[in-house]
Coordinates of C-alpha atoms in Angstrom, one line a residue:
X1 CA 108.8 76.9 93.0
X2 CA 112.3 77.6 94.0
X3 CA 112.2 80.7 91.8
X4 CA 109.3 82.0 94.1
X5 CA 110.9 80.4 97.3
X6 CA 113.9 83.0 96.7
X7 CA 111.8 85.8 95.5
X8 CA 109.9 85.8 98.5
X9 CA 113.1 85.1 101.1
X10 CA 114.2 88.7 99.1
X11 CA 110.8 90.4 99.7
X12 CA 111.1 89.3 103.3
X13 CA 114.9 90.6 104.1
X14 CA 114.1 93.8 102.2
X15 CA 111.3 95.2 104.1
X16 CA 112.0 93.3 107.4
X17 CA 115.6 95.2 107.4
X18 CA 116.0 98.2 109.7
X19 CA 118.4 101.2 108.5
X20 CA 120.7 101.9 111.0
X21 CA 119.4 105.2 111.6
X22 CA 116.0 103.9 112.1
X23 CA 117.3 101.0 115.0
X24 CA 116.6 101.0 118.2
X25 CA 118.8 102.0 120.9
X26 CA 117.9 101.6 124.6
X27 CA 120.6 104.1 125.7
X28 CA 119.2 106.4 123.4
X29 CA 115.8 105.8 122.2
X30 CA 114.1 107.7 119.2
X31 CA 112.0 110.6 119.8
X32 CA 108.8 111.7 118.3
X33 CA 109.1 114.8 115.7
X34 CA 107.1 116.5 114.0
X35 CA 108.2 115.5 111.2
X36 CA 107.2 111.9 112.0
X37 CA 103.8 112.9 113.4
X38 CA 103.0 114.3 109.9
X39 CA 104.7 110.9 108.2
X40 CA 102.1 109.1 110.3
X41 CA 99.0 111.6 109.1
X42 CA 100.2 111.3 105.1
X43 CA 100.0 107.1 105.8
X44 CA 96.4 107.7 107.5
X45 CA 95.2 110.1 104.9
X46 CA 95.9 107.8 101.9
X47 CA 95.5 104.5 103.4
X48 CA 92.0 104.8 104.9
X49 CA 91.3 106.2 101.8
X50 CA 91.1 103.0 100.2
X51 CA 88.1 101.7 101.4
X52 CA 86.5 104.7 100.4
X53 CA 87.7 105.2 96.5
X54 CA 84.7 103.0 95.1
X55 CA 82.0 105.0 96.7
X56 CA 81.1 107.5 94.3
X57 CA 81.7 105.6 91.1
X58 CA 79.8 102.7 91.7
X59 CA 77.4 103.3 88.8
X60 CA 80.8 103.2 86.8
X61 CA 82.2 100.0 88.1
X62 CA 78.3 98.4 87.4
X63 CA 78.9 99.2 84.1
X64 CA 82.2 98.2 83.4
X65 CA 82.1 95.2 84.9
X66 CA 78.4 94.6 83.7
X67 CA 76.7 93.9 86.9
X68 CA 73.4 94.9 88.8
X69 CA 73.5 98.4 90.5
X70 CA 72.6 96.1 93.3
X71 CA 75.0 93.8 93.1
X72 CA 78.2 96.2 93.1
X73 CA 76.4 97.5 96.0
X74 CA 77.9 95.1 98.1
X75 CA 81.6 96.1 97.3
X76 CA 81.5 98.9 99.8
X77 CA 80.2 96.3 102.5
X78 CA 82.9 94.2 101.8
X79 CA 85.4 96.6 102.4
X80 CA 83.9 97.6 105.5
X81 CA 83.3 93.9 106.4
X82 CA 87.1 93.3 105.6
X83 CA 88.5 96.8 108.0
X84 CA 86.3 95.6 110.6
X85 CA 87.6 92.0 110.6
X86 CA 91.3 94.0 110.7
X87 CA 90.2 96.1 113.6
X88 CA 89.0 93.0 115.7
X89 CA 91.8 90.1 114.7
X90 CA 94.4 92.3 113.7
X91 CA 95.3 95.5 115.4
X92 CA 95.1 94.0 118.7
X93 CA 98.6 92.6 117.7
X94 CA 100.3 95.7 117.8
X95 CA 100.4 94.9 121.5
X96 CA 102.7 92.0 120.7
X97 CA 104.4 92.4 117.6
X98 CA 107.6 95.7 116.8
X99 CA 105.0 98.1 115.3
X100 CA 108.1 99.0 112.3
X101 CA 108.2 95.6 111.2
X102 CA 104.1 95.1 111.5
X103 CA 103.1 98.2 109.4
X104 CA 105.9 97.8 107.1
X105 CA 104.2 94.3 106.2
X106 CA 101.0 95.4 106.4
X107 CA 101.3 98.1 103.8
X108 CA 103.4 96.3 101.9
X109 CA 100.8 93.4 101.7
X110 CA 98.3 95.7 101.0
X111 CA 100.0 97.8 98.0
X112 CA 101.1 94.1 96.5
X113 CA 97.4 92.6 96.5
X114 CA 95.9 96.3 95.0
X115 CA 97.6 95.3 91.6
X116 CA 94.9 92.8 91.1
X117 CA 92.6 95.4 91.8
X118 CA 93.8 97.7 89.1
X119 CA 94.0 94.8 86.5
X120 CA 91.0 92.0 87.1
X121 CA 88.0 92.0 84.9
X122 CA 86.4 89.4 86.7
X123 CA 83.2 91.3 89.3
X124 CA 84.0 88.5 91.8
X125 CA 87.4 88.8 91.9
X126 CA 87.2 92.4 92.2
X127 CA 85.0 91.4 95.3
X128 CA 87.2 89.2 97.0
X129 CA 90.2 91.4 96.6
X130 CA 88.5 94.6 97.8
X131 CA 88.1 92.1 101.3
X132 CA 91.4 91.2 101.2
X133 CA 92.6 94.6 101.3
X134 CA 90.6 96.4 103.3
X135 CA 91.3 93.8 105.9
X136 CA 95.2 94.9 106.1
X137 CA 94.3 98.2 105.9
X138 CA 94.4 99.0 109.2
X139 CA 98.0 100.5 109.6
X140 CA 96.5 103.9 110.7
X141 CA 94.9 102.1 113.9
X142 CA 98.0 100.7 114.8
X143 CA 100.0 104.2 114.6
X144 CA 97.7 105.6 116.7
X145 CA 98.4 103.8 119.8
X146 CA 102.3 104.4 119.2
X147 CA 101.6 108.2 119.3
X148 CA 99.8 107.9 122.5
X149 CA 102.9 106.1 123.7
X150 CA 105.3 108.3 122.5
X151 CA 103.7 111.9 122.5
X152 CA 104.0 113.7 126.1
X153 CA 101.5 114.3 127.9
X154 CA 101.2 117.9 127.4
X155 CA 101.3 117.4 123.5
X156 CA 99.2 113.7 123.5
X157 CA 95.8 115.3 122.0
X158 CA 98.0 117.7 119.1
X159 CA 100.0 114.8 117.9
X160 CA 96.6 112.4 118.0
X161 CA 94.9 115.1 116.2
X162 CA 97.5 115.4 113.0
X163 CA 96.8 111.9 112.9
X164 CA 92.9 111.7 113.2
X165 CA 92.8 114.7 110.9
X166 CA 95.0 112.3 108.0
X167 CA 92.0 109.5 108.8
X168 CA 89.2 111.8 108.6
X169 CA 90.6 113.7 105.4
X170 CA 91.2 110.5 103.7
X171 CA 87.4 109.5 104.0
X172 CA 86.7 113.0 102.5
X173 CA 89.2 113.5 99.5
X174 CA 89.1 109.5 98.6
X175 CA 85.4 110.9 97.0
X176 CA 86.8 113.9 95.5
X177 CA 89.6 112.4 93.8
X178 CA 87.6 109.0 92.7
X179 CA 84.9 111.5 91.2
X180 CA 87.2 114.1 89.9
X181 CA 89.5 111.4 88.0
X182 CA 86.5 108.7 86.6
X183 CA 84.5 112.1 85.5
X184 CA 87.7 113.1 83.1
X185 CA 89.3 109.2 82.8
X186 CA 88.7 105.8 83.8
X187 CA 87.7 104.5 87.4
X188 CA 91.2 102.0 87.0
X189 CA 93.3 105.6 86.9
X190 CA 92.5 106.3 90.3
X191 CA 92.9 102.7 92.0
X192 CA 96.4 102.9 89.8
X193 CA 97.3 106.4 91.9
X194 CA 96.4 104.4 95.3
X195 CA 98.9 101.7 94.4
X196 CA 101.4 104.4 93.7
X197 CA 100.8 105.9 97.0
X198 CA 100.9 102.7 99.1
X199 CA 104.3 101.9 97.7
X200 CA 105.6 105.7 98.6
X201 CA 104.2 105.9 102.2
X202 CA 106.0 102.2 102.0
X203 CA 109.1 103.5 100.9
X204 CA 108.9 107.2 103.7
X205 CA 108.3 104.2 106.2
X206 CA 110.9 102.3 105.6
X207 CA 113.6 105.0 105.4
X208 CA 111.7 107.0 108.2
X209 CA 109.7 105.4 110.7
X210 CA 112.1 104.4 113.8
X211 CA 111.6 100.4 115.5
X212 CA 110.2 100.6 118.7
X213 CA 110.2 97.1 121.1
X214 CA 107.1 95.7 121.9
X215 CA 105.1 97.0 124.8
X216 CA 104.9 93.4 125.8
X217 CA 108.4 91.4 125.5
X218 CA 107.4 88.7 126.9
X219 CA 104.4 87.9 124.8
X220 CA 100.5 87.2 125.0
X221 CA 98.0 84.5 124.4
X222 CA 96.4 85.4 121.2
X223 CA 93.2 84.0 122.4
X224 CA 93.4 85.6 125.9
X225 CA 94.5 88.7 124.3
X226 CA 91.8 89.1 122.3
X227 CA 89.3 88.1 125.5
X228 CA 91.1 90.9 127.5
X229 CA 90.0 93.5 125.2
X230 CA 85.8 92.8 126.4
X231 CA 87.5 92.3 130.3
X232 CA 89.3 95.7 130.1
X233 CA 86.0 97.4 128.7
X234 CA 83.9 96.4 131.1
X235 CA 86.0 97.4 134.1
X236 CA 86.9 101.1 132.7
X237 CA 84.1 103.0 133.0
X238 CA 86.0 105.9 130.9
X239 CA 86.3 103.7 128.1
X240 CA 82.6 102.6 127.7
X241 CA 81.8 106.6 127.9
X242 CA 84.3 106.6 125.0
X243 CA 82.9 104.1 123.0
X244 CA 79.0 105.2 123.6
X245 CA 79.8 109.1 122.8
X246 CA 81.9 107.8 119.6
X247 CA 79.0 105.4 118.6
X248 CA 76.5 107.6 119.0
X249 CA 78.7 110.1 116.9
X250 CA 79.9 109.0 114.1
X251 CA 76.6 107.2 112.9
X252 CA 75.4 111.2 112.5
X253 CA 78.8 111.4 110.2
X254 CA 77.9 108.6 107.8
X255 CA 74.3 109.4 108.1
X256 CA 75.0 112.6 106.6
X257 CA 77.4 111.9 104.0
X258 CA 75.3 109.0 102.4
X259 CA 71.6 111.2 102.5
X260 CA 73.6 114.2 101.3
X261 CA 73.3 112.8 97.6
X262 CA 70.1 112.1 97.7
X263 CA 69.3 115.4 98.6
X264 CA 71.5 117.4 96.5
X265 CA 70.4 114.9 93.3
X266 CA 66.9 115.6 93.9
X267 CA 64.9 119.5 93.2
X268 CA 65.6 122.4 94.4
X269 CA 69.0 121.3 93.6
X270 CA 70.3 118.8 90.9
X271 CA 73.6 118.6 91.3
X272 CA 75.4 116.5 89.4
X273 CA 78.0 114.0 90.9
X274 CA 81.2 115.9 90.6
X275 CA 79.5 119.3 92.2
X276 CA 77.9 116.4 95.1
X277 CA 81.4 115.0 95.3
X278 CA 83.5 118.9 95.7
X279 CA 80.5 119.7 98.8
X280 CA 84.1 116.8 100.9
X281 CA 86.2 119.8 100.5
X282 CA 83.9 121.6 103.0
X283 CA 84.9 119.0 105.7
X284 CA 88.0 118.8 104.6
X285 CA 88.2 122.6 105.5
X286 CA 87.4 122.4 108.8
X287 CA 89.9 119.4 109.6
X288 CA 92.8 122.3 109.2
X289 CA 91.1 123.7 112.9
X290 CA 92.0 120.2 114.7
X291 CA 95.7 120.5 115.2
X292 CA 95.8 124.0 116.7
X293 CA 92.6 123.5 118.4
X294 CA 93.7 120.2 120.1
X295 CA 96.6 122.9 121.2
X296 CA 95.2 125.2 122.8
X297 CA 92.3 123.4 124.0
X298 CA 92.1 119.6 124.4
X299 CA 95.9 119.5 126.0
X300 CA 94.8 122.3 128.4
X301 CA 91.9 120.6 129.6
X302 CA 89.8 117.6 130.8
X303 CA 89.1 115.7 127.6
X304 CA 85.5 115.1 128.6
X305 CA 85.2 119.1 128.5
X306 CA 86.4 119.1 124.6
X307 CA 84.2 116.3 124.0
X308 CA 81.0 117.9 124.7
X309 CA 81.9 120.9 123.1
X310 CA 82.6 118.8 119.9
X311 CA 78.8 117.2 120.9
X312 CA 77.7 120.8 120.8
X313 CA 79.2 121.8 117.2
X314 CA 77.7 118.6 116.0
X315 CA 74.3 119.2 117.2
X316 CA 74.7 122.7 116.4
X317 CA 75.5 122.0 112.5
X318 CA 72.9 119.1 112.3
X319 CA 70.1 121.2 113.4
X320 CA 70.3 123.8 111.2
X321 CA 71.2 121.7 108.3
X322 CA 68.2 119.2 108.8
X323 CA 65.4 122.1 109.0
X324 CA 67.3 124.2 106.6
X325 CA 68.6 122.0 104.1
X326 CA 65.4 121.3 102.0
X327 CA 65.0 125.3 100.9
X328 CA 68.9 126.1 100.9
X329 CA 72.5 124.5 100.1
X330 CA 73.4 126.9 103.0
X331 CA 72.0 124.4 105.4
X332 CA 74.2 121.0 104.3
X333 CA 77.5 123.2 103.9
X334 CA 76.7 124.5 107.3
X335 CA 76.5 121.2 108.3
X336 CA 79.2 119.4 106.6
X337 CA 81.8 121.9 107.9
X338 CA 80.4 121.2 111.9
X339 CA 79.8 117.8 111.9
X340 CA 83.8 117.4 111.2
X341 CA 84.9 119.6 112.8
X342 CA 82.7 118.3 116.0
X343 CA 83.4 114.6 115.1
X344 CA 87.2 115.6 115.2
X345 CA 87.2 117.3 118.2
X346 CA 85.5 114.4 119.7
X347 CA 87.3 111.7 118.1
X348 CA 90.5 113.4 119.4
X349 CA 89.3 114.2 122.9
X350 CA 88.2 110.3 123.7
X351 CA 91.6 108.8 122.5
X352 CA 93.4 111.3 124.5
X353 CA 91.8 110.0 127.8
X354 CA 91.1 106.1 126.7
X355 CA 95.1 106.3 126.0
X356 CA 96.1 106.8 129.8
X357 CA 94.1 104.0 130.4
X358 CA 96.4 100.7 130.2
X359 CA 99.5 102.3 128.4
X360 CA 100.8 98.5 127.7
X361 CA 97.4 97.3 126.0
X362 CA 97.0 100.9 124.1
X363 CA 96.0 98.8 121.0
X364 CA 93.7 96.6 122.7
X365 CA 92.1 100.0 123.7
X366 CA 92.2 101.5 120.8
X367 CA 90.0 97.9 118.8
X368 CA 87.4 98.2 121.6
X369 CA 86.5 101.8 121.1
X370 CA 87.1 102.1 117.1
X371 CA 84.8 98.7 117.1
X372 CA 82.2 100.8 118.6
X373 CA 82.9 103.8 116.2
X374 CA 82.5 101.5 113.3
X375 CA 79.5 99.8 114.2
X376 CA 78.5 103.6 114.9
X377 CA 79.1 104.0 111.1
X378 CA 77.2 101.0 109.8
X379 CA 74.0 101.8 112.0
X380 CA 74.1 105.6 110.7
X381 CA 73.9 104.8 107.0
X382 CA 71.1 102.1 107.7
X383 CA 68.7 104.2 109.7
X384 CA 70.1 107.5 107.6
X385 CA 69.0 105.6 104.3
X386 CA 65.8 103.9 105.4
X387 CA 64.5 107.0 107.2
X388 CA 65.4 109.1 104.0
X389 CA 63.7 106.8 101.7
X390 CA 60.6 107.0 104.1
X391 CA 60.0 110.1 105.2
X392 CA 63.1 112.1 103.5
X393 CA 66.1 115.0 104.2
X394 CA 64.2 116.0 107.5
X395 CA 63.5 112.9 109.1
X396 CA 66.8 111.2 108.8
X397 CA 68.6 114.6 109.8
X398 CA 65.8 114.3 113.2
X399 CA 67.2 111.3 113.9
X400 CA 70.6 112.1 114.0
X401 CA 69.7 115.2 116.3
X402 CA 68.6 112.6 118.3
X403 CA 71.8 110.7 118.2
X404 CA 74.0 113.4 119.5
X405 CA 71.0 113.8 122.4
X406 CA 72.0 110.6 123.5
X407 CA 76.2 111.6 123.1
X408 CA 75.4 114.1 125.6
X409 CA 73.3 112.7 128.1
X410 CA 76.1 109.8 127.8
X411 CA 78.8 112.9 128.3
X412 CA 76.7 114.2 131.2
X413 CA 76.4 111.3 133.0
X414 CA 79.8 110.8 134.3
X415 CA 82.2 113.9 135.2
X416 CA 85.9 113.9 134.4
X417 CA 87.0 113.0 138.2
X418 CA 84.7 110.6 139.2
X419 CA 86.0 107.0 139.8
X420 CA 82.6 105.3 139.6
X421 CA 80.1 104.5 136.5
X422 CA 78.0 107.9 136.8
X423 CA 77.8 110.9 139.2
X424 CA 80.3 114.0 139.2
X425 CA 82.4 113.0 142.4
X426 CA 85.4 114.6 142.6
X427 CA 84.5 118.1 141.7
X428 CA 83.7 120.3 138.5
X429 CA 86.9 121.4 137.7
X430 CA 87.5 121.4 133.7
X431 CA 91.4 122.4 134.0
X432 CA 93.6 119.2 133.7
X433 CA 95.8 118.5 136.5
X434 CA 98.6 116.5 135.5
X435 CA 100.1 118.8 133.5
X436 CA 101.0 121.8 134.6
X437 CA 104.9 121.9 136.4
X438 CA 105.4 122.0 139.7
X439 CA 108.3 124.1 141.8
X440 CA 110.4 121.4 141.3
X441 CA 110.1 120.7 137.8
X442 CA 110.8 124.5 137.1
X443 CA 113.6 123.9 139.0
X444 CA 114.9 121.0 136.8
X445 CA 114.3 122.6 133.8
X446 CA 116.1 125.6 134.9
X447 CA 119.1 123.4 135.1
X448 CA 118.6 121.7 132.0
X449 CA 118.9 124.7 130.6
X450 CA 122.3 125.3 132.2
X451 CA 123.4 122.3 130.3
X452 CA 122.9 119.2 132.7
X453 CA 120.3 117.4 130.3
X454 CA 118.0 118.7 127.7
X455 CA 114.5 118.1 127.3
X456 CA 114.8 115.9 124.2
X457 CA 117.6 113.5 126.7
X458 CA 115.1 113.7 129.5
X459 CA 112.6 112.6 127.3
X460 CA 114.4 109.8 125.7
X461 CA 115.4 108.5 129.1
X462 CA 111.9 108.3 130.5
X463 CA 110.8 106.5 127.4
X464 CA 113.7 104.0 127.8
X465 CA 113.1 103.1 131.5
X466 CA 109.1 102.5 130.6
X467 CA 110.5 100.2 127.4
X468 CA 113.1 98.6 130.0
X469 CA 109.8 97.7 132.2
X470 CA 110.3 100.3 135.0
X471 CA 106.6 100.7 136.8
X472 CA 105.2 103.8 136.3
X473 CA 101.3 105.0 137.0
X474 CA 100.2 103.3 133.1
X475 CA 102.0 100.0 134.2
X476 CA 100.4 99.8 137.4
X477 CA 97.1 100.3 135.9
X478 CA 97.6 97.6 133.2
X479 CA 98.2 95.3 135.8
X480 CA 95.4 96.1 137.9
X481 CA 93.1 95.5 134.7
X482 CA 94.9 92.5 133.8
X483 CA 94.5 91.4 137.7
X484 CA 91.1 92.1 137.8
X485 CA 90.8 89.3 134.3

């Protein structure tokens, strides 16, 4: 007892410890690189991609653990069970806790309790572990938030979307891998390569990932915290426009990827599983478009305007795939390379404007609209499956069509500058018009130039005055919300 008394006092000091590099300074705070922003994308990528490793070997783990196809059905439902539970009880902490110290745990806990993954041969172990785990796999949700705090506001949607991009192309190449390695191996190879990678982005963290204070110093009620994520909803009418677009959404994404083996299993096609599972490296194509395209168009304009363009490539891609799909595999690779690249856009374009909501409750933000993206997911593949089974490729792919209907009349319902719940107050106007510099700031810059203070300084000093609890525009919207509770 001792023995593990001291082994866990050293697993505590060791990943609780800050490099020196990596402390916080309030006279000089860290800024946010590149470099870091594509840290934070690798940890998406390859941690999300855990819940999705077991999807297309399923058949495999049935018969190596000697179970009922049905029965290891319900793996993936625990997993998803398990990240939903993280989403709702655990990221809203990130509004509490020093995000370093947080994820570090997190990932650390995660990587530890994966070993009993890779070695059980007991199916209900297996079970309960795959919970576990997907429960604390929710570091990705909690970096998200910190790059809308730390990302300016001329750059917020291009860092987001490096990030994003990591989540959506770990759902994609967590199939292609699984498949690819069971086909040639064992299924335990490729749960043995995501322990591996949760102990490297643990060790790139560690080294690399700077501590930040808490957005909230003085602490939060759990309980009211939690309570205060429904009280903030209901009283921003952006963020329920968020959270209906991104429900409506992503059930067409999980929708497609689930009825998409059926179809390509079935005639004209019969493809086996490895050519089903290569058709993710379509979508994974078209996430290499959401950086520069958050460039040069979500940071330029009103994210409401980028959002029904993403409806429109999703609508787009669904419709020709769905009425095309049955005759030719040009239809489905259509489709797979819109619907990403639509649900990215999207995706991207909602956090962007749900971020400059309550900048000190960003993570409480963040649960109430990723809950509604999740339970997006879980309706899509029940109505996708059920409406495949009874009526087939055509009638599922209908109802999707119908789902991104509703994402738009949602989208057209409010306009970017209106205060209210619906109506277009405030004018048409698509250009954004807090970012572009005024006289002055010209000006300043000019003279930063001549060596007063560079941009990085400038920066760095801002972000310091907001951790030091100076009000600015975010703050005093927080408080109104919180007032309002």
């Amino acid at each position: 007892m001792g023995q593990l008394r001291a082994l866990w006092v050293k697993c505590y000091s060791i990943v609780s410890y800050t490099p020196k590099r990596c402390r916080y300074d309030p006279a000089n705070p860290p800024g946010f690189s590149m470099p870091l922003n594509l840290l934070f994308g690798f940890a998406a990528t390859f941690t999300v991609a855990n819940l999705y490793y077991n999807h297309p070997i399923l058949n495999v783990l049935a018969d190596d653990f000697g179970v009922t196809y049905e029965q290891v059905s319900v793996v993936p439902t625990l997993m998803q069970a398990g990240y939903a539970a993280g989403l709702l009880f655990l990221c809203p902490l990130g509004d509490l806790f020093k995000r370093r110290t947080f994820v570090l745990w997190l990932v650390w806990f995660t990587g530890t309790v994966w070993i009993g993954l890779c070695l059980t041969r007991n199916f209900q172990v297996f079970q309960f572990l795959s919970f576990v785990t997907a429960l604390t796999t929710v570091t990705p949700q909690l970096m998200l938030p910190l790059v809308g705090d730390l990302a300016p506001a001329h750059r917020r949607a291009t860092a987001l979307s490096i990030v994003v991009s990591g989540l959506l192309l770990g759902m994609l190449i967590a199939r292609v891998l699984s498949g690819v390695v069971t086909q040639y191996t064992t299924w335990r190879d490729i749960y043995w390569l995501s322990f591996g990678l949760q102990y490297l982005i643990l060790i790139l963290l560690w080294f690399f990932m700077p501590d930040y204070p808490s957005t909230n110093p003085g602490g939060l009620n759990y309980f009211k915290m939690l309570w205060s994520i429904v009280t903030i909803t209901i009283h921003e009418p952006v963020l329920v426009q968020a959270c209906l677009v991104g429900f409506f959404t992503s059930s067409t994404f999980t929708s497609f990827w689930t009825t998409l083996t059926f179809l390509l299993s079935e005639p004209p096609y019969n493809y086996d599983n490895l050519i089903i599972g290569l058709f993710a490296l379509i979508g994974i194509g078209s996430m290499c478009f959401g950086p520069p395209y958050s460039r040069f168009i979500i940071d330029k304009f009103v994210p409401l305007f980028s959002v029904i363009l993403g409806e429109f490539f999703c609508i787009t891609g669904i419709a020709i795939g769905t009425y095309t799909g049955t005759f030719t595999v040009a239809g489905p690779v259509i489709q797979a390379f819109t619907i990403d690249l639509g649900l990215q856009t999207s995706q991207i374009a909602n956090r962007s404007a749900i971020y400059a909501i309550a900048p000190k409750a960003r993570n409480r933000v963040n649960t109430a609209y990723m809950v509604s993206v999740f339970c997006g997911q879980l309706m899509g593949t029940a109505v996708g499956n059920d409406l495949f089974a009874k009526g087939g490729w055509i009638r599922s792919g209908s109802a999707s069509v119908g789902f991104i209907g509703a994402a738009l009349v949602i989208c057209f319902s409010r306009g970017p500058w209106e205060k209210g719940w619906l109506g277009w107050h405030g004018g048409w106007s698509i250009r954004r018009q807090d970012l572009g510099p005024k006289k002055s700031d010209v000006e300043k810059d000019e003279e930063k130039k001549d060596g007063s203070l560079d941009d990085d300084e400038s920066a760095r000093e801002k972000m310091a005055d907001e951790m030091a609890g100076e009000p600015t525009r975010g703050t005093e919207v927080a408080g109104e919300v919180m007032e309002k509770d």
